Tab-separated table of C-alpha atoms in Angstrom:
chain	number	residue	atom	x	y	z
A	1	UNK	CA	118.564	137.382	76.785
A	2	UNK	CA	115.612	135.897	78.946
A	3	UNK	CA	115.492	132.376	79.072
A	4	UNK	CA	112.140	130.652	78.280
A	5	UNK	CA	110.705	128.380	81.060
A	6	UNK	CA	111.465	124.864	80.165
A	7	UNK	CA	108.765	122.138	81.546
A	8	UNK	CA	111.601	121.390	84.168
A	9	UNK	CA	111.302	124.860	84.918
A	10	UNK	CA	107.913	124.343	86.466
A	11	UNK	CA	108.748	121.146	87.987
A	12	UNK	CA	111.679	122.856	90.080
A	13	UNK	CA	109.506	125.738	90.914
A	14	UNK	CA	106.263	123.317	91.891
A	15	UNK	CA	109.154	121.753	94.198
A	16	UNK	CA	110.307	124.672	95.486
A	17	UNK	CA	106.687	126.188	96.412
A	18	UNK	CA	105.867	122.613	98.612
A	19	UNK	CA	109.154	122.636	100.531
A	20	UNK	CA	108.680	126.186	100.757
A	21	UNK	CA	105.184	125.752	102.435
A	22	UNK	CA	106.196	122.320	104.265
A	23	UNK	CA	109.401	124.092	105.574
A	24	UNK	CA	108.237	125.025	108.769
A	25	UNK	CA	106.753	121.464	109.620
A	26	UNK	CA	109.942	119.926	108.767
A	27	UNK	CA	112.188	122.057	110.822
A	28	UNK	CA	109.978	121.361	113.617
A	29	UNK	CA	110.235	117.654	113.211
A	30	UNK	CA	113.471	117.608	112.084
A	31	UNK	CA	114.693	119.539	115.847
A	32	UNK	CA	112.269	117.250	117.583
A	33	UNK	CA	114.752	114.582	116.424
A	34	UNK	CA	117.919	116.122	116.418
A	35	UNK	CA	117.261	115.792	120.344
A	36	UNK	CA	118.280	112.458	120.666
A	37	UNK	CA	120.810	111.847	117.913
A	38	UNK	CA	119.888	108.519	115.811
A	39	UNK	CA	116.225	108.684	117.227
A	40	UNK	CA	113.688	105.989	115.582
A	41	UNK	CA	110.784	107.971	113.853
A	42	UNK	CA	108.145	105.292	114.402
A	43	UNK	CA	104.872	106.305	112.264
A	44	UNK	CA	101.469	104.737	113.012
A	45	UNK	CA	98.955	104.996	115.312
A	46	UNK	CA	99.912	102.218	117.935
A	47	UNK	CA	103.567	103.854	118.721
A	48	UNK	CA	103.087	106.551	120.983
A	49	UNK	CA	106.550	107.570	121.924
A	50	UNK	CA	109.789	108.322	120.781
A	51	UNK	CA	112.992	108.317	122.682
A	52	UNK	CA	112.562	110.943	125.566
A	53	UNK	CA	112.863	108.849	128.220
A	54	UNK	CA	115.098	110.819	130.471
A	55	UNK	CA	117.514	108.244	130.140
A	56	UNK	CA	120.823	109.275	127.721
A	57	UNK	CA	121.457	106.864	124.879
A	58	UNK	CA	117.961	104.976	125.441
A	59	UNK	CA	114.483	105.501	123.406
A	60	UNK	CA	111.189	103.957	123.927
A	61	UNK	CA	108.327	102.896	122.427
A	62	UNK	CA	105.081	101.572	123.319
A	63	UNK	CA	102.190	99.767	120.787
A	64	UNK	CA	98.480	98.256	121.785
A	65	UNK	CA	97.806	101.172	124.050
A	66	UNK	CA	94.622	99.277	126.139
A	67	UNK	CA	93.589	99.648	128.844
A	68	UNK	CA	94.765	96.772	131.125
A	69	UNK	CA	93.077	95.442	133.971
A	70	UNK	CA	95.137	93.166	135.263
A	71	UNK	CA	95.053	90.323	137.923
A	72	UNK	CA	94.409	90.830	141.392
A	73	UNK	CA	93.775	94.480	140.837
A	74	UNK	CA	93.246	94.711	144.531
A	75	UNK	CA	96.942	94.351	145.418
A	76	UNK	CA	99.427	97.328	144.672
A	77	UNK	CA	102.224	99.336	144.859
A	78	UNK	CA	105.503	97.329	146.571
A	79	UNK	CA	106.209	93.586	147.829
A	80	UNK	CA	104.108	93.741	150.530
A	81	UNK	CA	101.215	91.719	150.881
A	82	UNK	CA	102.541	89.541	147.322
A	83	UNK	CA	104.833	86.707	146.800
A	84	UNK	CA	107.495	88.517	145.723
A	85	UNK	CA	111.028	86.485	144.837
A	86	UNK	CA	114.420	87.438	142.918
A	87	UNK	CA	116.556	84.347	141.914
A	88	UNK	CA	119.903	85.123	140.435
A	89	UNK	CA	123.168	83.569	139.914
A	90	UNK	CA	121.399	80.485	142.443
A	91	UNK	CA	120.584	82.891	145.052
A	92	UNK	CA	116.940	83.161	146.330
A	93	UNK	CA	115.963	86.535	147.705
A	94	UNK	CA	112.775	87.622	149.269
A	95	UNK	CA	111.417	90.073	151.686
A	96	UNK	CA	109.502	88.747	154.454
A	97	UNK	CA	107.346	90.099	157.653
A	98	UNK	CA	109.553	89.116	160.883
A	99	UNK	CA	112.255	90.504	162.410
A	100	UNK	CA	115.636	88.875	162.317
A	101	UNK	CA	115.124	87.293	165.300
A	102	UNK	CA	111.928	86.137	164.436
A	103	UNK	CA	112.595	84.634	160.934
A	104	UNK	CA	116.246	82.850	162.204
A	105	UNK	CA	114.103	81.168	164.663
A	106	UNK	CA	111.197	79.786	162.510
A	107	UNK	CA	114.076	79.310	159.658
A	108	UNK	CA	115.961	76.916	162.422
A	109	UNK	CA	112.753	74.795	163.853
A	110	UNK	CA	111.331	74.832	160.685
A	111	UNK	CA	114.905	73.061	159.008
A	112	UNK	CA	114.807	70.719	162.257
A	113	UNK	CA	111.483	69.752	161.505
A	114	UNK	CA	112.216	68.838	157.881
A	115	UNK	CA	115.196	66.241	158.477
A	116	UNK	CA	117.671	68.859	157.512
A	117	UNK	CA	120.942	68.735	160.164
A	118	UNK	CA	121.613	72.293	161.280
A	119	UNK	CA	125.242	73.061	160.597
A	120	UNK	CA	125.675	76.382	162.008
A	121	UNK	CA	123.878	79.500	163.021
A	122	UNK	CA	124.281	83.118	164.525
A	123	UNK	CA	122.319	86.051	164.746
A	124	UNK	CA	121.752	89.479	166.173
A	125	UNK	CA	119.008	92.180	165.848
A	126	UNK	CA	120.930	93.468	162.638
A	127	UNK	CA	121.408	90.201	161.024
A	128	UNK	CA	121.917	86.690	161.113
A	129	UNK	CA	123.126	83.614	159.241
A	130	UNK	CA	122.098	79.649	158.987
A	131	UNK	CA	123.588	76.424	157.326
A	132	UNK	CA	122.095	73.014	157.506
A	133	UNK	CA	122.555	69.894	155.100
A	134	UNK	CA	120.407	67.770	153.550
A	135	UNK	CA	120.419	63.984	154.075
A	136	UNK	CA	123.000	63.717	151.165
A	137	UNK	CA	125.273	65.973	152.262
A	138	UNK	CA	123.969	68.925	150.187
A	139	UNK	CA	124.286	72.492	151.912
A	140	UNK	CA	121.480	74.837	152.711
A	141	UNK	CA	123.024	78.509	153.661
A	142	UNK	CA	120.685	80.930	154.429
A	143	UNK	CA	121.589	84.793	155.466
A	144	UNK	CA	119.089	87.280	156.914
A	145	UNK	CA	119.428	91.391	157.261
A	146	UNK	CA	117.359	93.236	158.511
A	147	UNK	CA	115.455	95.449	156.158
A	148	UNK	CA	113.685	97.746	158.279
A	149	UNK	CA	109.828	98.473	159.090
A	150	UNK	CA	109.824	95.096	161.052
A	151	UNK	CA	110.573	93.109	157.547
A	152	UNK	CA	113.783	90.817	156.705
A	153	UNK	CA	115.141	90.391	153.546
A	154	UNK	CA	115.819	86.370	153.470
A	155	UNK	CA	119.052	85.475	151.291
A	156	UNK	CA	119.074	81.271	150.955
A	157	UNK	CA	120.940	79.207	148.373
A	158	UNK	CA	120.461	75.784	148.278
A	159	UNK	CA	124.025	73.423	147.006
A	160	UNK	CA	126.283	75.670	144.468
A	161	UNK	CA	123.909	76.459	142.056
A	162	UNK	CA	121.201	77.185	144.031
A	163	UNK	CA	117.287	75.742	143.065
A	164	UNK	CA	114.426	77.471	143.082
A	165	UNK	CA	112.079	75.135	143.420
A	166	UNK	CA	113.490	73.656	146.459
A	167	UNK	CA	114.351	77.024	147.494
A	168	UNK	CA	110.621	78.231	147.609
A	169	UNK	CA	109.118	75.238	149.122
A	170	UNK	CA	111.409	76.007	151.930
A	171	UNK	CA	110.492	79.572	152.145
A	172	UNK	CA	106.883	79.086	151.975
A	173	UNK	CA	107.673	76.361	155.200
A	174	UNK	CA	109.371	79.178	156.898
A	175	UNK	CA	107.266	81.639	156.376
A	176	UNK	CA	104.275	79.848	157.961
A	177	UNK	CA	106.123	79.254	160.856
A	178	UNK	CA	107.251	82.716	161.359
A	179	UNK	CA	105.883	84.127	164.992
A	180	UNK	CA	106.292	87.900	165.172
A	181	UNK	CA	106.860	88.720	168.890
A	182	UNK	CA	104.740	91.517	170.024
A	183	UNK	CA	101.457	89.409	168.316
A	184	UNK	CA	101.792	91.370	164.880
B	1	UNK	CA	119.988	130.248	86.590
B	2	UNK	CA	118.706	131.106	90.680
B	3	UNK	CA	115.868	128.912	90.613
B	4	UNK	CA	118.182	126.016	89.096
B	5	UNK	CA	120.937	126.538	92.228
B	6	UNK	CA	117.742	126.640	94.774
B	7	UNK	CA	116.054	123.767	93.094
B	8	UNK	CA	119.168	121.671	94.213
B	9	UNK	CA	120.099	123.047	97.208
B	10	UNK	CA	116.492	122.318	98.787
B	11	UNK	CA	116.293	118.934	98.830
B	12	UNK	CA	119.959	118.611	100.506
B	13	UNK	CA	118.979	121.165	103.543
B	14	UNK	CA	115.836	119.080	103.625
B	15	UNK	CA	117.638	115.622	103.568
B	16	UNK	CA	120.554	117.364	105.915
B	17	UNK	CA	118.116	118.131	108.684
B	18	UNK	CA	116.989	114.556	108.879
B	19	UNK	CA	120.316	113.336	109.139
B	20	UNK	CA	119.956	110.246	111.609
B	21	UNK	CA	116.216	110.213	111.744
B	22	UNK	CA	114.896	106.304	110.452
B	23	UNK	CA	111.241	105.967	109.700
B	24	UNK	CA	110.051	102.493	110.701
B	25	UNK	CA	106.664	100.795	109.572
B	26	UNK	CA	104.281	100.520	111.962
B	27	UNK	CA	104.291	97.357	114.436
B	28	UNK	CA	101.942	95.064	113.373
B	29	UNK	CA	99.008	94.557	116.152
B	30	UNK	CA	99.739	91.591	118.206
B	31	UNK	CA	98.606	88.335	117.393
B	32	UNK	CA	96.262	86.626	119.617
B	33	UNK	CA	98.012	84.561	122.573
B	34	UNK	CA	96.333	82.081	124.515
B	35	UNK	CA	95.229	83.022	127.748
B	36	UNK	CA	96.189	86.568	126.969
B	37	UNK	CA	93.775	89.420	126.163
B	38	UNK	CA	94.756	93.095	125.373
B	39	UNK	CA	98.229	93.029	125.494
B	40	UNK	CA	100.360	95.838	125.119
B	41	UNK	CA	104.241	96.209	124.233
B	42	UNK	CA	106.610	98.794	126.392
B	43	UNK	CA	110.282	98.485	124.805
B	44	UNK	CA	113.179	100.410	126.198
B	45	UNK	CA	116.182	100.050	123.892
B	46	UNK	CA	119.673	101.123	123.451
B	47	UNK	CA	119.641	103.607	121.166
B	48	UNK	CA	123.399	104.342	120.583
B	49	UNK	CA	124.390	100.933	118.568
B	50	UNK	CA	123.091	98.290	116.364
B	51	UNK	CA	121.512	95.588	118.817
B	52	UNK	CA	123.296	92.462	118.744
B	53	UNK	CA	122.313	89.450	116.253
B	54	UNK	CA	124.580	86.703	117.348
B	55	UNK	CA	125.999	85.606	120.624
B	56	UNK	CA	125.948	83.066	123.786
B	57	UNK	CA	123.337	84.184	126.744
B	58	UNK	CA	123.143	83.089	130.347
B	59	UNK	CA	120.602	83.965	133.321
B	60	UNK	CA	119.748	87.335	134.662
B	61	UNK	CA	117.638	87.301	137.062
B	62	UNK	CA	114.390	86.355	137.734
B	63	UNK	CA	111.911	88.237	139.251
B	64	UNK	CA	108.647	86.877	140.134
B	65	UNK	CA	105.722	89.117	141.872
B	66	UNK	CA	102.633	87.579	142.161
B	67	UNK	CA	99.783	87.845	144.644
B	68	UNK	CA	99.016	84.956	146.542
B	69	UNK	CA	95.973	84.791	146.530
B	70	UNK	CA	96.399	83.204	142.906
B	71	UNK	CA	98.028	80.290	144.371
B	72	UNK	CA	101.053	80.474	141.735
B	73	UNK	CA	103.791	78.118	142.037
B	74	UNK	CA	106.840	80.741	140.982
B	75	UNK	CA	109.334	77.943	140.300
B	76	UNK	CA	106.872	76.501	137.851
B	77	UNK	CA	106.469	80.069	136.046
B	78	UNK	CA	110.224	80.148	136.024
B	79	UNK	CA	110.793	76.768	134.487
B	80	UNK	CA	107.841	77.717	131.784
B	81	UNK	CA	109.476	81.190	130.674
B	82	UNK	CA	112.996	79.547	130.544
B	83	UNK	CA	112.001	76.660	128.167
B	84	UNK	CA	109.719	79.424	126.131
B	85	UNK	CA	113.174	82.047	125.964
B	86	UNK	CA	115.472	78.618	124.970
B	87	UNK	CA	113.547	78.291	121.797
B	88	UNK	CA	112.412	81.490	121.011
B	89	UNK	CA	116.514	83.124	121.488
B	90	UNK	CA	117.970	80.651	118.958
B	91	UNK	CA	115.378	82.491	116.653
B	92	UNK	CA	117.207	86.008	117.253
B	93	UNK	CA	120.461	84.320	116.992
B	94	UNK	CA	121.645	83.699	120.362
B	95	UNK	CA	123.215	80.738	121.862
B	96	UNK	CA	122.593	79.391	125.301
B	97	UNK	CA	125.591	78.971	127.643
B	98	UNK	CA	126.301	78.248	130.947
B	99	UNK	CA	129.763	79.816	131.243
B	100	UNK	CA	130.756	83.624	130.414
B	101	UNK	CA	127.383	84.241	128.020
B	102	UNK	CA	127.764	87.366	125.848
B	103	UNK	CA	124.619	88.594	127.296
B	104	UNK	CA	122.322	87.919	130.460
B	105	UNK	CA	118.519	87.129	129.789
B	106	UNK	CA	116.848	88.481	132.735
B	107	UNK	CA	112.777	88.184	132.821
B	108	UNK	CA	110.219	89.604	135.979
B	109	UNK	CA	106.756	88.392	135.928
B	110	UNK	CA	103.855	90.737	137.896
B	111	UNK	CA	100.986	89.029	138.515
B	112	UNK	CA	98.241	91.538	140.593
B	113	UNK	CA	100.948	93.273	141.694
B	114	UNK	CA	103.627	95.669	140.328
B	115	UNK	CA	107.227	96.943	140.211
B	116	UNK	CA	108.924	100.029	139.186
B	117	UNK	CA	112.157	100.276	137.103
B	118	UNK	CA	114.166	101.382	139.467
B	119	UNK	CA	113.294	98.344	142.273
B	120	UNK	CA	113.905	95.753	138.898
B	121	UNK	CA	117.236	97.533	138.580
B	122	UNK	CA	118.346	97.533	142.116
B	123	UNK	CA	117.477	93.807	141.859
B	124	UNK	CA	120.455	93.274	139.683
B	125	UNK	CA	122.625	93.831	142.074
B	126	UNK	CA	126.287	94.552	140.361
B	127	UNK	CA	124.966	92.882	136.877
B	128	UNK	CA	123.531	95.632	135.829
B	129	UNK	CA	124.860	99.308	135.837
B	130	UNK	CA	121.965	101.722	135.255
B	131	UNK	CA	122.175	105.165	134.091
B	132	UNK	CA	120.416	107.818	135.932
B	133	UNK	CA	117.606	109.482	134.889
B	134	UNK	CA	117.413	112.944	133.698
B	135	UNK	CA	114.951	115.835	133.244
B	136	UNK	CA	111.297	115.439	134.473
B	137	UNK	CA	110.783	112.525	131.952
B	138	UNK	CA	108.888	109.748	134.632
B	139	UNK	CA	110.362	106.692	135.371
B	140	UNK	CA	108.417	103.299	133.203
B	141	UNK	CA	106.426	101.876	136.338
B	142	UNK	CA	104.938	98.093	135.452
B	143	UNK	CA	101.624	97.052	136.893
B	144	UNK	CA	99.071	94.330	136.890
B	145	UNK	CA	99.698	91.106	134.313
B	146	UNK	CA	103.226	92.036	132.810
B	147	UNK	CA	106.520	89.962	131.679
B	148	UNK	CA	109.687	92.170	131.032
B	149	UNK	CA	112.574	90.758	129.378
B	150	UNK	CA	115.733	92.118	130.148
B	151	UNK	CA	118.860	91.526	127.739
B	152	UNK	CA	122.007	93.219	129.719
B	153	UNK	CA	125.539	93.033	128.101
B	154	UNK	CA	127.609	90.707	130.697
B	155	UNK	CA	130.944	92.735	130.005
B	156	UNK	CA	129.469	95.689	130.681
B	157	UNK	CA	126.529	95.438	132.896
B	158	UNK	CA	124.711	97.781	130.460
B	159	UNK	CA	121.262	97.378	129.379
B	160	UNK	CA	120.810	96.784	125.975
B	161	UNK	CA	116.956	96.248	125.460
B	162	UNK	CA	114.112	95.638	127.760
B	163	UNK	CA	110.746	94.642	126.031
B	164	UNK	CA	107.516	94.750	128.455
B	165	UNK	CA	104.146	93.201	127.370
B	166	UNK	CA	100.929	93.697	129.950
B	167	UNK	CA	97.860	92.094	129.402
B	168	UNK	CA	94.617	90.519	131.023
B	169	UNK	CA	95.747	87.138	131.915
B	170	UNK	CA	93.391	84.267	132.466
B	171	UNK	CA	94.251	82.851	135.780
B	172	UNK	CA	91.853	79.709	135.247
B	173	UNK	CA	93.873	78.643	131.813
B	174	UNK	CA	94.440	74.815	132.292
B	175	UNK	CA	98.279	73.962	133.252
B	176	UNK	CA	98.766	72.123	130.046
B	177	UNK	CA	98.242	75.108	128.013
B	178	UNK	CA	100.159	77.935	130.410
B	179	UNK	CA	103.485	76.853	128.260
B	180	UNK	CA	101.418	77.677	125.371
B	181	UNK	CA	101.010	80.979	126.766
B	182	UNK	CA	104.146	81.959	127.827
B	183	UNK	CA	105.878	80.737	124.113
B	184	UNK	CA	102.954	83.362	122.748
B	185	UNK	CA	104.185	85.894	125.191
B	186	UNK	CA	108.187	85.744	124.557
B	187	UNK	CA	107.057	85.709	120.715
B	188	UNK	CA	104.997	88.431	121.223
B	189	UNK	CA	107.616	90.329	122.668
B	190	UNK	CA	110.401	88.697	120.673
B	191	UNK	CA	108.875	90.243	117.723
B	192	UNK	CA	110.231	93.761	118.498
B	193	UNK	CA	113.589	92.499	119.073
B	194	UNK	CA	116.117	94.057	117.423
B	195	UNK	CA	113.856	96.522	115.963
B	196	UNK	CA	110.082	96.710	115.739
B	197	UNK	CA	108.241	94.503	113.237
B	198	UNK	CA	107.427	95.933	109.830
B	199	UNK	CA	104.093	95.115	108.796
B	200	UNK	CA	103.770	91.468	107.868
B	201	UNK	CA	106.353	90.140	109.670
């Protein structure tokens, strides 16, 4: 006996003909995902990408794609030429023009100069280390390596817990009294 | 009777293939920040786990870039940023604390100049473990005006999210205002944390 097409009949088949035709589209999508298990499908204009990142376990996304402009568009591409500082766990770090020999040396007159009571002090071409105290008693250690290209990376931590402030006013001291032999 | 077995067994090959696959709203543009024009949000996230809600957080690291021509005083940006992530965390649920935080708050600021990921991962040093990168996808380079905020699981070293916002910044905003700034900045970016913001958040 044929059976007569109910209206849920034509529903089902309606259903059927639109995944049918979308099929295609969704497998697409649907392996475009599968790539990165859990992936965030982020709709919308602003979100450009979705989780290939080259990076296993991470996605990314990005919104407000303008153009930007910047500051100081003049200065690019690595720490030369910028102030460029890392302070973590009370340690200052920063990568300054000198040699070893030349930034222990203006790092040493320039503590002197300041009232601070040099403790300590060695270097060689390689590296080279400095400790001083304040007035009250409060230690200034500062370690130097060389970091090639005629540049030192500058290690100082000021008491314990280090200070940045008083850290950078330092720096900037010793920096401007840095004399590179060979009149760089 | 065909059509009835088909009828049912679409929509479960359909719904099986998208196993895993969330749909979020889109981000709502950001809202204007003093100081700040045509920012733009860059977020990296864990994508393996449900970003934390709750917890105590400590100090990363702070980066600080800036050219010097701008005469910048980086403690000062420092201070700013830290007072703008100690109210804006408490927000997310996290808790400052000075000893053995769940999580490390890390931040760089570029100013005219700029960093890539892998010289703002080296500057971790041991507190943070970062994975390698694979196929020929590029690594995220940051340039001109941008703040990234780093939070890194402290047991672990691992990166769990790093939001990035770049924008035009207005170097002759009066002092008095630049906290304003950087509170409209961490909010900004804040927004997208754990997720991205449906529309009218």
């Amino acid at each position: 006996m044929r059976e007569q097409p109910t209206p849920i009949h034509h529903l089902a088949r309606s259903w059927l003909d639109t995944i049918t035709r979308t099929l295609p589209a969704t497998l697409l999508l649907a392996a475009a995902c599968g790539i990165l298990p859990g992936c965030r499908l982020l709709v919308g204009t602003t979100v450009v990408a979705v989780g290939a990142v080259g990076l296993v376990g991470y996605g990314v996304y990005k919104t407000g794609e303008a153009a930007v402009t910047g500051v100081g568009s003049a200065v690019s591409g690595g720490a030369k030429g910028v102030n460029s500082v890392v302070f973590c766990d009370g340690e200052f770090k920063a990568t300054c023009d000198g040699a070893v020999d030349d930034v222990w040396l203006a790092s040493a007159s320039t503590l002197k100069a300041n009232g601070f009571r040099l403790v300590s002090g060695n270097r060689d071409a390689l590296s080279g280390h400095l400790e001083a105290a304040a007035w009250d008693e409060e230690k200034i250690a500062v370690k130097l390596d060389d970091a090639g290209q005629g540049q030192t990376t500058f290690r100082m931590r000021i008491g314990t817990k280090g200070n940045l402030k008083k850290s950078e006013t330092l720096y900037n001291l010793i920096v401007a009294n840095i004399t590179r032999r060979g009149g760089a | 009777m065909r059509l009835t077995g088909l009828t049912i067994l679409a929509p479960l090959v359909f719904s099986a293939f998208l196993m895993g696959c969330r749909t979020d709203e889109e981000p709502t543009a950001a809202g204007p920040i003093e100081g700040v024009t045509n920012p733009s949000v860059e977020v990296l996230f864990d994508n393996t786990r449900a970003l934390p809600v709750t917890g105590t957080f400590g100090w990363g690291i702070s980066l600080l870039r800036v050219d010097p021509a701008l005469n910048v005083s980086l403690s000062e940006v420092e201070e700013r940023l830290h007072q703008s992530l100690l109210s804006a965390l408490p927000g997310e649920g996290f808790v400052f604390t000075n000893t053995s935080p769940d999580y490390l708050v890390g931040f760089a600021v570029l100013a005219g100049a700029s960093l890539d990921e892998a010289e703002l991962n080296r500057s971790y040093g041991d507190l943070l473990a970062f994975p390698a990168r694979t196929g020929a996808a590029p690594a995220l380079n940051y340039s001109a005006g941008v703040l990234i905020v780093d939070i890194v699981e402290s047991a672990h070293s691992h990166l769990l999210w790093r939001g990035a916002i770049k924008a035009d910044i207005d170097m002759q905003l009066p002092t008095d205002r630049k906290q304003a700034r950087c509170d409209g900045a961490i909010r900004e970016l804040l927004r997208h944390y754990p997720s991205p913001p449906a529309t009218g958040k």
